């Protein structure tokens, strides 16, 4: 029985040693994985810093552009109002031309066309008479 206990104790010790070796192997692998993760995080942070700086500069520029737009909002509104007034004046001028000048111009064109026809008729008669 004592031999059996010694054999079991020996097997238990060997099992413990195997377990310790496996544990050391796992811990070494975990250490390598953690180092890789740490290196990746450092590399990522090194790469993200310039990007964050660019984002900061872009945000600053956008703020400046918004300030310029806000400052010039009244000027833009006045320019828009001026364009609207000019458009209204052009429309009003077109209406005046259509209502007052166009009928006179059409009448004059008709009279000139009639005069031309009369002259053509006179010349045609005169040539036949010769």
PDB file of C-alpha atoms in Angstrom:
ATOM      1  CA  UNK A   1       0.000   0.000   0.000  1.00  0.00           C
ATOM      2  CA  UNK A   2       2.881   2.298   0.702  1.00  0.00           C
ATOM      3  CA  UNK A   3       4.205   1.642  -2.809  1.00  0.00           C
ATOM      4  CA  UNK A   4       0.831   2.436  -4.220  1.00  0.00           C
ATOM      5  CA  UNK A   5       0.771   5.698  -2.321  1.00  0.00           C
ATOM      6  CA  UNK A   6       4.258   6.543  -3.544  1.00  0.00           C
ATOM      7  CA  UNK A   7       3.255   5.738  -7.142  1.00  0.00           C
ATOM      8  CA  UNK A   8       0.125   7.852  -6.801  1.00  0.00           C
ATOM      9  CA  UNK A   9       2.161  10.649  -5.232  1.00  0.00           C
ATOM     10  CA  UNK A  10       4.672  10.365  -8.068  1.00  0.00           C
ATOM     11  CA  UNK A  11       1.873  10.439 -10.674  1.00  0.00           C
ATOM     12  CA  UNK A  12       0.322  13.392  -8.889  1.00  0.00           C
ATOM     13  CA  UNK A  13       3.678  15.199  -8.869  1.00  0.00           C
ATOM     14  CA  UNK A  14       4.218  14.455 -12.569  1.00  0.00           C
ATOM     15  CA  UNK A  15       0.667  15.663 -13.301  1.00  0.00           C
ATOM     16  CA  UNK A  16       1.353  18.827 -11.308  1.00  0.00           C
ATOM     17  CA  UNK A  17       4.618  19.360 -13.202  1.00  0.00           C
ATOM     18  CA  UNK A  18       2.829  18.876 -16.539  1.00  0.00           C
ATOM     19  CA  UNK A  19       0.142  21.295 -15.387  1.00  0.00           C
ATOM     20  CA  UNK A  20       2.775  23.850 -14.315  1.00  0.00           C
ATOM     21  CA  UNK A  21       4.589  23.482 -17.674  1.00  0.00           C
ATOM     22  CA  UNK A  22       1.302  23.918 -19.552  1.00  0.00           C
ATOM     23  CA  UNK A  23       0.468  26.908 -17.408  1.00  0.00           C
ATOM     24  CA  UNK A  24       3.873  28.464 -18.107  1.00  0.00           C
ATOM     25  CA  UNK A  25       3.381  27.837 -21.853  1.00  0.00           C
ATOM     26  CA  UNK A  26      -0.044  29.477 -21.752  1.00  0.00           C
ATOM     27  CA  UNK A  27       1.289  32.419 -19.737  1.00  0.00           C
ATOM     28  CA  UNK A  28       4.176  32.890 -22.204  1.00  0.00           C
ATOM     29  CA  UNK A  29       1.724  32.825 -25.126  1.00  0.00           C
ATOM     30  CA  UNK A  30      -0.523  35.309 -23.308  1.00  0.00           C
ATOM     31  CA  UNK A  31       2.481  37.546 -22.656  1.00  0.00           C
ATOM     32  CA  UNK A  32       3.360  37.522 -26.369  1.00  0.00           C
ATOM     33  CA  UNK A  33      -0.254  38.275 -27.280  1.00  0.00           C
ATOM     34  CA  UNK A  34      -0.386  41.135 -24.767  1.00  0.00           C
ATOM     35  CA  UNK A  35       2.874  42.551 -26.134  1.00  0.00           C
ATOM     36  CA  UNK A  36       1.458  42.383 -29.662  1.00  0.00           C
ATOM     37  CA  UNK A  37      -1.716  44.116 -28.507  1.00  0.00           C
ATOM     38  CA  UNK A  38       0.358  46.771 -26.719  1.00  0.00           C
ATOM     39  CA  UNK A  39       2.465  47.365 -29.836  1.00  0.00           C
ATOM     40  CA  UNK A  40      -0.683  47.613 -31.960  1.00  0.00           C
ATOM     41  CA  UNK A  41      -2.219  50.104 -29.542  1.00  0.00           C
ATOM     42  CA  UNK A  42       0.969  52.213 -29.557  1.00  0.00           C
ATOM     43  CA  UNK A  43       1.111  52.152 -33.362  1.00  0.00           C
ATOM     44  CA  UNK A  44      -2.585  53.029 -33.570  1.00  0.00           C
ATOM     45  CA  UNK A  45      -2.190  55.926 -31.164  1.00  0.00           C
ATOM     46  CA  UNK A  46       0.858  57.171 -33.096  1.00  0.00           C
ATOM     47  CA  UNK A  47      -1.151  57.085 -36.327  1.00  0.00           C
ATOM     48  CA  UNK A  48      -4.267  58.636 -34.815  1.00  0.00           C
ATOM     49  CA  UNK A  49      -2.513  61.689 -33.373  1.00  0.00           C
ATOM     50  CA  UNK A  50      -1.913  63.377 -36.773  1.00  0.00           C
ATOM     51  CA  UNK A  51      -5.491  62.570 -37.754  1.00  0.00           C
ATOM     52  CA  UNK A  52      -6.786  64.154 -34.561  1.00  0.00           C
ATOM     53  CA  UNK A  53      -4.648  67.236 -35.229  1.00  0.00           C
ATOM     54  CA  UNK A  54      -6.103  67.486 -38.743  1.00  0.00           C
ATOM     55  CA  UNK A  55      -9.627  67.123 -37.358  1.00  0.00           C
ATOM     56  CA  UNK A  56      -8.892  69.907 -34.873  1.00  0.00           C
ATOM     57  CA  UNK A  57      -7.614  72.183 -37.672  1.00  0.00           C
ATOM     58  CA  UNK A  58     -10.653  71.348 -39.826  1.00  0.00           C
ATOM     59  CA  UNK A  59     -13.044  72.144 -36.991  1.00  0.00           C
ATOM     60  CA  UNK A  60     -11.287  75.461 -36.437  1.00  0.00           C
ATOM     61  CA  UNK A  61     -11.534  76.322 -40.150  1.00  0.00           C
ATOM     62  CA  UNK A  62     -15.210  75.367 -40.216  1.00  0.00           C
ATOM     63  CA  UNK A  63     -15.817  77.648 -37.248  1.00  0.00           C
ATOM     64  CA  UNK A  64     -14.061  80.507 -39.036  1.00  0.00           C
ATOM     65  CA  UNK A  65     -16.103  79.891 -42.202  1.00  0.00           C
ATOM     66  CA  UNK A  66     -19.314  79.871 -40.184  1.00  0.00           C
ATOM     67  CA  UNK A  67     -18.294  83.152 -38.562  1.00  0.00           C
ATOM     68  CA  UNK A  68     -17.666  84.734 -41.977  1.00  0.00           C
ATOM     69  CA  UNK A  69     -21.018  83.492 -43.280  1.00  0.00           C
ATOM     70  CA  UNK A  70     -22.805  84.739 -40.176  1.00  0.00           C
ATOM     71  CA  UNK A  71     -21.087  88.127 -40.394  1.00  0.00           C
ATOM     72  CA  UNK A  72     -22.014  88.511 -44.063  1.00  0.00           C
ATOM     73  CA  UNK A  73     -25.563  87.230 -43.742  1.00  0.00           C
ATOM     74  CA  UNK A  74     -27.039  90.735 -43.883  1.00  0.00           C
ATOM     75  CA  UNK A  75     -24.958  91.578 -46.954  1.00  0.00           C
ATOM     76  CA  UNK A  76     -26.122  88.416 -48.680  1.00  0.00           C
ATOM     77  CA  UNK A  77     -29.727  89.197 -47.791  1.00  0.00           C
ATOM     78  CA  UNK A  78     -29.357  92.744 -49.185  1.00  0.00           C
ATOM     79  CA  UNK A  79     -27.810  91.399 -52.400  1.00  0.00           C
ATOM     80  CA  UNK A  80     -30.662  88.941 -52.740  1.00  0.00           C
ATOM     81  CA  UNK A  81     -33.185  91.758 -52.253  1.00  0.00           C
ATOM     82  CA  UNK A  82     -31.411  93.872 -54.900  1.00  0.00           C
ATOM     83  CA  UNK A  83     -31.553  90.993 -57.386  1.00  0.00           C
ATOM     84  CA  UNK A  84     -35.285  90.617 -56.669  1.00  0.00           C
ATOM     85  CA  UNK A  85     -35.881  94.345 -57.268  1.00  0.00           C
ATOM     86  CA  UNK A  86     -33.927  94.298 -60.536  1.00  0.00           C
ATOM     87  CA  UNK A  87     -35.956  91.292 -61.666  1.00  0.00           C
ATOM     88  CA  UNK A  88     -39.195  93.117 -60.836  1.00  0.00           C
ATOM     89  CA  UNK A  89     -38.013  96.186 -62.793  1.00  0.00           C
ATOM     90  CA  UNK A  90     -37.156  94.057 -65.823  1.00  0.00           C
ATOM     91  CA  UNK A  91     -40.577  92.410 -65.682  1.00  0.00           C
ATOM     92  CA  UNK A  92     -42.273  95.809 -65.396  1.00  0.00           C
ATOM     93  CA  UNK A  93     -40.235  97.155 -68.344  1.00  0.00           C
ATOM     94  CA  UNK A  94     -41.216  94.117 -70.420  1.00  0.00           C
ATOM     95  CA  UNK A  95     -44.875  94.714 -69.602  1.00  0.00           C
ATOM     96  CA  UNK A  96     -44.591  98.398 -70.627  1.00  0.00           C
ATOM     97  CA  UNK A  97     -42.925  97.392 -73.893  1.00  0.00           C
ATOM     98  CA  UNK A  98     -45.631  94.863 -74.649  1.00  0.00           C
ATOM     99  CA  UNK A  99     -48.518  97.168 -73.770  1.00  0.00           C
ATOM    100  CA  UNK A 100     -47.355 100.530 -75.145  1.00  0.00           C
ATOM    101  CA  UNK A 101     -44.526 100.212 -77.630  1.00  0.00           C
ATOM    102  CA  UNK A 102     -45.271  96.887 -79.305  1.00  0.00           C
ATOM    103  CA  UNK A 103     -48.675  97.925 -80.746  1.00  0.00           C
ATOM    104  CA  UNK A 104     -47.148 101.124 -82.161  1.00  0.00           C
ATOM    105  CA  UNK A 105     -44.209  99.213 -83.631  1.00  0.00           C
ATOM    106  CA  UNK A 106     -46.535  96.624 -85.182  1.00  0.00           C
ATOM    107  CA  UNK A 107     -48.720  99.381 -86.650  1.00  0.00           C
ATOM    108  CA  UNK A 108     -45.683 101.110 -88.114  1.00  0.00           C
ATOM    109  CA  UNK A 109     -44.430  97.813 -89.562  1.00  0.00           C
ATOM    110  CA  UNK A 110     -47.839  97.209 -91.169  1.00  0.00           C
ATOM    111  CA  UNK A 111     -47.881 100.703 -92.661  1.00  0.00           C
ATOM    112  CA  UNK A 112     -44.371 100.244 -94.041  1.00  0.00           C
ATOM    113  CA  UNK A 113     -45.334  96.861 -95.500  1.00  0.00           C
ATOM    114  CA  UNK A 114     -48.422  98.430 -97.103  1.00  0.00           C
ATOM    115  CA  UNK A 115     -46.330 101.278 -98.486  1.00  0.00           C
ATOM    116  CA  UNK A 116     -43.865  98.763 -99.938  1.00  0.00           C
ATOM    117  CA  UNK A 117     -46.690  96.792-101.560  1.00  0.00           C
ATOM    118  CA  UNK A 118     -48.080 100.020-102.991  1.00  0.00           C
ATOM    119  CA  UNK A 119     -44.704 100.967-104.424  1.00  0.00           C
ATOM    120  CA  UNK A 120     -44.271  97.453-105.855  1.00  0.00           C
ATOM    121  CA  UNK A 121     -47.735  97.648-107.429  1.00  0.00           C
ATOM    122  CA  UNK A 122     -47.036 101.115-108.832  1.00  0.00           C
ATOM    123  CA  UNK A 123     -43.720  99.968-110.303  1.00  0.00           C
ATOM    124  CA  UNK A 124     -45.316  96.866-111.779  1.00  0.00           C
ATOM    125  CA  UNK A 125     -48.066  98.976-113.412  1.00  0.00           C
ATOM    126  CA  UNK A 126     -45.613 101.523-114.638  1.00  0.00           C
ATOM    127  CA  UNK A 127     -43.423  98.837-116.260  1.00  0.00           C
ATOM    128  CA  UNK A 128     -46.446  97.292-117.988  1.00  0.00           C
ATOM    129  CA  UNK A 129     -47.487 100.657-119.291  1.00  0.00           C
ATOM    130  CA  UNK A 130     -44.219 101.365-121.026  1.00  0.00           C
TER     131      UNK A 130
END
